[in-house]
Amino acid sequence: MSRTIPYDVIVIGAGIIGISTALKLQSKGKQVLVIDRKGVAAETSSGNAGAFAFADVIPLATPGIMKKAPKWLLDPLGPLSIHPAYAFKILPWMLHFWRASWKDRYVNALTAQSNLMELSKAALERQIQEVNGEALIRREGQLQLYEGETEFKAAQPGWDVRKKYGVKFEFLESPEAIASIQPGIDARFTHAGFTPEWKNVVHPAQWTQHLANEFKKLGGNRHYRNHFN
Ligand SMILES: Cc1cc2nc3c(=O)[nH]c(=O)nc-3n(C[C@H](O)[C@H](O)[C@H](O)COP(=O)(O)OP(=O)(O)OC[C@H]3O[C@@H](n4cnc5c(N)ncnc54)[C@H](O)[C@@H]3O)c2cc1C
């Protein structure tokens, strides 16, 4: 005996991705059910930095990054740490990552990421309007800070790439210039790159919950099995 499920789509996971997907499908007239084992924004989407990092077009897999990995692994404060028990398991992924850092793949990824960012920027503005969410958005840009000129100069290749790919930014080359954007920053930060189009949500869990509320409101309870509330 077959049983009909009264939904076109069932989304598993009520994080930012699941809820955004559900909202979009709902706006296209689909009957959508969202299921989560815990609740809205119960995991990663509750505790991230809440940034729409539109200036971050450069992929992590940059040429030469694998040469830096051994040094990072040995440094307890380095940006990479792999538990010895996990090293073998992660090896296939690391090999893919290494291949992705070759120049040809890197350039393709950079172009794709930059195009995606443009699409995402426009999609975010539409979403903010559709869910009446402006009060939860902070349009303050972002500062990347450098301790001294040497550090700032070392970061130039990254800024050159951003410029080539159309990212808007300006350089601030004194603590006073930095303070004009964000007062109170320690004077050891002498240089900064300011990306005005970077946006934040006031709180990632609040933003996801807001979208979930809209989903419920627009679709009616009968299409939304709220296991969690
Ligand atoms: C420290 C940190 C900072 C970050 N900062 C940023 C940032 O500033 N900007 C940014 O864009 N991204 C950031 N990210 C990444 C971002 O948080 C994630 O990409 C995003 O939250 C992923 O959303 P998601 O909906 O895919 O997953 P999640 O938020 O993890 O949601 C998955 C949901 O699925 C549910 N689930 C899983 N398995 C099942 C199952 N079998 N049955 C039912 N339910 C299930 C879980 O309960 C959970 O609610 C950051 C991540 C971290 C860790």
Short mmCIF file of C-alpha atoms and ligand atoms in Angstrom, two decimals:
data_model
loop_
_atom_site.label_atom_id
_atom_site.label_comp_id
_atom_site.label_asym_id
_atom_site.label_seq_id
_atom_site.Cartn_x
_atom_site.Cartn_y
_atom_site.Cartn_z
CA MET A 1 0.00 0.00 0.00
CA SER A 2 1.50 3.36 -0.96
CA ARG A 3 1.14 6.50 1.13
CA THR A 4 1.11 9.99 -0.43
CA ILE A 5 3.25 12.62 1.24
CA PRO A 6 1.58 16.04 0.84
CA TYR A 7 4.85 17.85 0.10
CA ASP A 8 6.78 18.57 -3.07
CA VAL A 9 10.03 18.85 -1.15
CA ILE A 10 11.26 17.82 2.27
CA VAL A 11 14.26 19.79 3.49
CA ILE A 12 16.32 18.08 6.17
CA GLY A 13 18.16 20.59 8.33
CA ALA A 14 16.90 23.94 9.63
CA GLY A 15 20.22 25.77 9.46
CA ILE A 16 20.66 28.83 7.27
CA ILE A 17 21.01 26.69 4.13
CA GLY A 18 17.93 24.54 4.77
CA ILE A 19 15.71 27.46 5.77
CA SER A 20 16.86 29.66 2.86
CA THR A 21 16.27 26.80 0.43
CA ALA A 22 12.84 26.12 1.90
CA LEU A 23 11.87 29.79 1.64
CA LYS A 24 12.96 29.97 -1.99
CA LEU A 25 11.09 26.80 -2.93
CA GLN A 26 8.02 28.07 -1.10
CA SER A 27 8.16 31.33 -3.06
CA LYS A 28 8.05 29.23 -6.23
CA GLY A 29 4.82 27.63 -5.06
CA LYS A 30 6.22 24.37 -3.72
CA GLN A 31 4.80 22.65 -0.68
CA VAL A 32 7.78 22.33 1.63
CA LEU A 33 8.39 20.55 4.90
CA VAL A 34 11.47 21.34 6.99
CA ILE A 35 12.67 18.72 9.44
CA ASP A 36 15.42 19.16 11.96
CA ARG A 37 16.50 16.79 14.71
CA LYS A 38 17.12 19.68 17.09
CA GLY A 39 15.66 23.00 16.00
CA VAL A 40 16.15 26.15 13.98
CA ALA A 41 19.81 27.22 13.84
CA ALA A 42 20.68 24.49 16.33
CA GLU A 43 24.18 23.89 15.04
CA THR A 44 26.69 25.86 12.93
CA SER A 45 24.22 28.55 11.85
CA SER A 46 23.85 29.69 15.46
CA GLY A 47 27.47 30.43 16.19
CA ASN A 48 29.24 31.73 13.14
CA ALA A 49 30.60 35.24 12.60
CA GLY A 50 27.41 36.34 10.84
CA ALA A 51 29.28 37.86 7.90
CA PHE A 52 28.27 38.08 4.27
CA ALA A 53 31.90 38.13 3.22
CA PHE A 54 31.42 39.37 -0.33
CA ALA A 55 35.00 40.62 -0.51
CA ASP A 56 36.38 37.14 0.12
CA VAL A 57 36.72 35.99 -3.47
CA ILE A 58 40.09 34.29 -2.96
CA PRO A 59 39.79 30.52 -2.42
CA LEU A 60 41.63 28.89 0.47
CA ALA A 61 43.45 26.60 -1.95
CA THR A 62 45.92 29.19 -3.22
CA PRO A 63 49.11 28.30 -5.11
CA GLY A 64 51.90 27.49 -2.64
CA ILE A 65 49.60 26.94 0.35
CA MET A 66 50.68 23.31 0.78
CA LYS A 67 54.29 24.43 1.31
CA LYS A 68 53.11 26.38 4.35
CA ALA A 69 51.16 23.45 5.82
CA PRO A 70 54.06 21.67 7.64
CA LYS A 71 55.05 24.89 9.44
CA TRP A 72 51.45 25.57 10.42
CA LEU A 73 51.05 22.00 11.70
CA LEU A 74 54.07 22.39 13.97
CA ASP A 75 52.92 25.73 15.34
CA PRO A 76 50.45 25.24 18.25
CA LEU A 77 48.93 28.63 17.37
CA GLY A 78 49.01 28.00 13.61
CA PRO A 79 45.85 28.06 11.48
CA LEU A 80 45.99 24.32 10.70
CA SER A 81 45.71 21.47 13.15
CA ILE A 82 45.11 17.80 12.31
CA HIS A 83 44.70 15.21 15.04
CA PRO A 84 47.15 12.33 14.32
CA ALA A 85 44.28 9.81 14.46
CA TYR A 86 42.52 11.74 11.69
CA ALA A 87 45.54 12.24 9.43
CA PHE A 88 45.00 9.12 7.32
CA LYS A 89 41.27 9.70 6.96
CA ILE A 90 41.71 13.26 5.75
CA LEU A 91 44.47 12.37 3.26
CA PRO A 92 42.20 12.00 0.16
CA TRP A 93 40.61 15.37 0.93
CA MET A 94 44.06 16.94 1.35
CA LEU A 95 45.12 15.58 -2.04
CA HIS A 96 42.06 17.17 -3.66
CA PHE A 97 42.81 20.41 -1.82
CA TRP A 98 46.39 20.32 -3.06
CA ARG A 99 45.24 19.76 -6.66
CA ALA A 100 42.77 22.64 -6.27
CA SER A 101 45.69 24.91 -5.36
CA TRP A 102 47.41 24.42 -8.72
CA LYS A 103 47.34 27.61 -10.77
CA ASP A 104 44.80 26.47 -13.40
CA ARG A 105 42.27 25.25 -10.83
CA TYR A 106 42.93 28.23 -8.58
CA VAL A 107 42.16 30.72 -11.36
CA ASN A 108 38.98 28.81 -12.27
CA ALA A 109 37.88 28.74 -8.62
CA LEU A 110 38.65 32.42 -8.19
CA THR A 111 36.58 33.34 -11.24
CA ALA A 112 33.72 31.09 -10.14
CA GLN A 113 33.80 32.40 -6.58
CA SER A 114 33.84 36.00 -7.72
CA ASN A 115 30.86 35.41 -10.06
CA LEU A 116 29.02 33.60 -7.27
CA MET A 117 29.61 36.52 -4.92
CA GLU A 118 28.01 38.90 -7.45
CA LEU A 119 24.95 36.64 -7.73
CA SER A 120 24.83 36.23 -3.93
CA LYS A 121 25.01 39.96 -3.33
CA ALA A 122 21.94 40.54 -5.48
CA ALA A 123 20.15 37.50 -4.00
CA LEU A 124 20.79 38.71 -0.46
CA GLU A 125 19.29 42.13 -1.22
CA ARG A 126 16.19 40.43 -2.65
CA GLN A 127 15.94 38.16 0.38
CA ILE A 128 16.27 41.06 2.85
CA GLN A 129 13.41 42.84 1.07
CA GLU A 130 11.23 39.74 0.83
CA VAL A 131 11.51 38.91 4.53
CA ASN A 132 11.49 42.51 5.73
CA GLY A 133 14.83 41.86 7.39
CA GLU A 134 16.70 45.16 7.16
CA ALA A 135 16.62 45.66 10.94
CA LEU A 136 18.78 42.54 11.35
CA ILE A 137 21.47 43.63 8.88
CA ARG A 138 24.54 45.73 9.66
CA ARG A 139 25.93 47.54 6.64
CA GLU A 140 29.20 48.66 8.19
CA GLY A 141 31.81 47.06 5.96
CA GLN A 142 34.84 45.25 7.30
CA LEU A 143 38.39 46.18 8.27
CA GLN A 144 41.35 43.91 7.70
CA LEU A 145 43.98 45.15 10.07
CA TYR A 146 47.77 44.99 9.78
CA GLU A 147 50.41 45.53 12.43
CA GLY A 148 52.85 47.70 10.52
CA GLU A 149 53.81 48.39 6.94
CA THR A 150 55.68 45.13 6.37
CA GLU A 151 52.60 43.06 7.14
CA PHE A 152 50.45 45.37 5.03
CA LYS A 153 52.83 45.12 2.06
CA ALA A 154 52.94 41.33 2.36
CA ALA A 155 49.16 41.32 1.91
CA GLN A 156 49.26 43.38 -1.29
CA PRO A 157 49.04 40.46 -3.74
CA GLY A 158 45.68 39.53 -2.20
CA TRP A 159 44.40 43.08 -2.61
CA ASP A 160 45.66 43.15 -6.22
CA VAL A 161 43.59 40.04 -6.91
CA ARG A 162 40.51 41.58 -5.27
CA LYS A 163 40.96 44.70 -7.40
CA LYS A 164 41.21 42.63 -10.57
CA TYR A 165 37.98 40.86 -9.66
CA GLY A 166 36.08 44.07 -8.97
CA VAL A 167 35.98 44.04 -5.15
CA LYS A 168 35.54 47.57 -3.79
CA PHE A 169 38.00 48.60 -1.08
CA GLU A 170 40.11 51.45 0.22
CA PHE A 171 43.35 51.46 2.18
CA LEU A 172 43.71 53.24 5.51
CA GLU A 173 47.34 53.94 6.25
CA SER A 174 47.36 55.39 9.78
CA PRO A 175 45.70 54.66 13.14
CA GLU A 176 43.77 57.94 12.74
CA ALA A 177 42.35 56.87 9.38
CA ILE A 178 41.35 53.52 10.90
CA ALA A 179 39.72 55.31 13.85
CA SER A 180 37.61 57.34 11.41
CA ILE A 181 35.90 54.06 10.47
CA GLN A 182 36.15 52.25 13.83
CA PRO A 183 37.26 54.14 16.93
CA GLY A 184 38.94 52.28 19.78
CA ILE A 185 41.24 49.99 17.81
CA ASP A 186 44.73 49.55 19.28
CA ALA A 187 47.32 51.88 17.72
CA ARG A 188 49.61 48.95 16.88
CA PHE A 189 47.32 48.43 13.89
CA THR A 190 48.75 51.02 11.54
CA HIS A 191 47.25 49.87 8.22
CA ALA A 192 43.96 48.42 7.09
CA GLY A 193 41.99 47.43 4.05
CA PHE A 194 38.36 48.50 4.30
CA THR A 195 35.75 46.63 2.26
CA PRO A 196 32.52 48.66 2.45
CA GLU A 197 30.27 46.05 0.82
CA TRP A 198 30.87 43.46 3.52
CA LYS A 199 27.72 43.05 5.62
CA ASN A 200 26.85 41.29 8.86
CA VAL A 201 23.74 40.02 10.52
CA VAL A 202 23.21 41.24 14.08
CA HIS A 203 23.17 37.60 15.21
CA PRO A 204 23.33 34.51 12.99
CA ALA A 205 20.79 32.50 15.02
CA GLN A 206 18.39 35.44 15.10
CA TRP A 207 18.65 35.84 11.32
CA THR A 208 18.00 32.15 10.69
CA GLN A 209 15.08 32.20 13.14
CA HIS A 210 13.67 35.26 11.37
CA LEU A 211 13.77 33.40 8.04
CA ALA A 212 12.18 30.35 9.70
CA ASN A 213 9.39 32.54 11.08
CA GLU A 214 8.77 33.97 7.59
CA PHE A 215 8.69 30.48 6.16
CA LYS A 216 6.09 29.45 8.70
CA LYS A 217 4.07 32.64 8.26
CA LEU A 218 4.02 32.50 4.46
CA GLY A 219 3.42 28.80 4.05
CA GLY A 220 0.96 28.25 6.86
CA ASN A 221 1.44 25.69 9.59
CA ARG A 222 0.16 22.82 7.56
CA HIS A 223 3.28 22.81 5.38
CA TYR A 224 5.72 23.25 8.18
CA ARG A 225 6.20 20.57 10.73
CA ASN A 226 7.68 22.52 13.55
CA HIS A 227 9.17 19.86 15.75
CA PHE A 228 11.14 22.31 17.77
CA ASN A 229 9.85 25.86 18.17
C1 LIG B 1 33.54 29.57 13.64
C2 LIG B 1 32.76 29.69 12.35
C3 LIG B 1 32.55 30.95 11.82
C4 LIG B 1 31.87 31.07 10.62
N1 LIG B 1 31.64 32.32 10.13
C5 LIG B 1 30.93 32.46 8.99
C6 LIG B 1 30.61 33.75 8.49
O1 LIG B 1 30.95 34.77 9.08
N2 LIG B 1 29.92 33.85 7.33
C7 LIG B 1 29.50 32.71 6.66
O2 LIG B 1 28.87 32.88 5.59
N3 LIG B 1 29.77 31.49 7.12
C8 LIG B 1 30.46 31.34 8.27
N4 LIG B 1 30.70 30.10 8.74
C9 LIG B 1 30.16 28.96 8.00
C10 LIG B 1 28.65 28.86 8.27
O3 LIG B 1 28.41 28.90 9.66
C11 LIG B 1 28.11 27.55 7.69
O4 LIG B 1 28.50 27.45 6.34
C12 LIG B 1 26.60 27.50 7.77
O5 LIG B 1 26.12 27.79 9.07
C13 LIG B 1 26.16 26.12 7.35
O6 LIG B 1 24.76 26.11 7.39
P1 LIG B 1 23.98 24.79 7.19
O7 LIG B 1 22.53 25.13 7.20
O8 LIG B 1 24.50 24.07 5.99
O9 LIG B 1 24.40 23.85 8.42
P2 LIG B 1 23.97 23.90 9.99
O10 LIG B 1 23.74 25.26 10.48
O11 LIG B 1 24.97 23.06 10.70
O12 LIG B 1 22.57 23.16 9.97
C14 LIG B 1 22.42 21.79 9.73
C15 LIG B 1 21.14 21.37 10.46
O13 LIG B 1 20.86 20.04 10.07
C16 LIG B 1 20.39 19.33 11.20
N5 LIG B 1 20.63 17.93 10.92
C17 LIG B 1 21.82 17.34 10.60
N6 LIG B 1 21.64 16.04 10.38
C18 LIG B 1 20.31 15.79 10.55
C19 LIG B 1 19.52 14.64 10.45
N7 LIG B 1 20.05 13.45 10.13
N8 LIG B 1 18.18 14.74 10.68
C20 LIG B 1 17.64 15.93 10.99
N9 LIG B 1 18.35 17.07 11.10
C21 LIG B 1 19.66 17.00 10.88
C22 LIG B 1 21.19 19.89 12.36
O14 LIG B 1 20.50 19.75 13.59
C23 LIG B 1 21.32 21.37 11.98
O15 LIG B 1 20.31 22.19 12.57
C24 LIG B 1 31.38 29.93 9.95
C25 LIG B 1 31.58 28.68 10.50
C26 LIG B 1 32.25 28.55 11.69
C27 LIG B 1 32.44 27.17 12.27
#
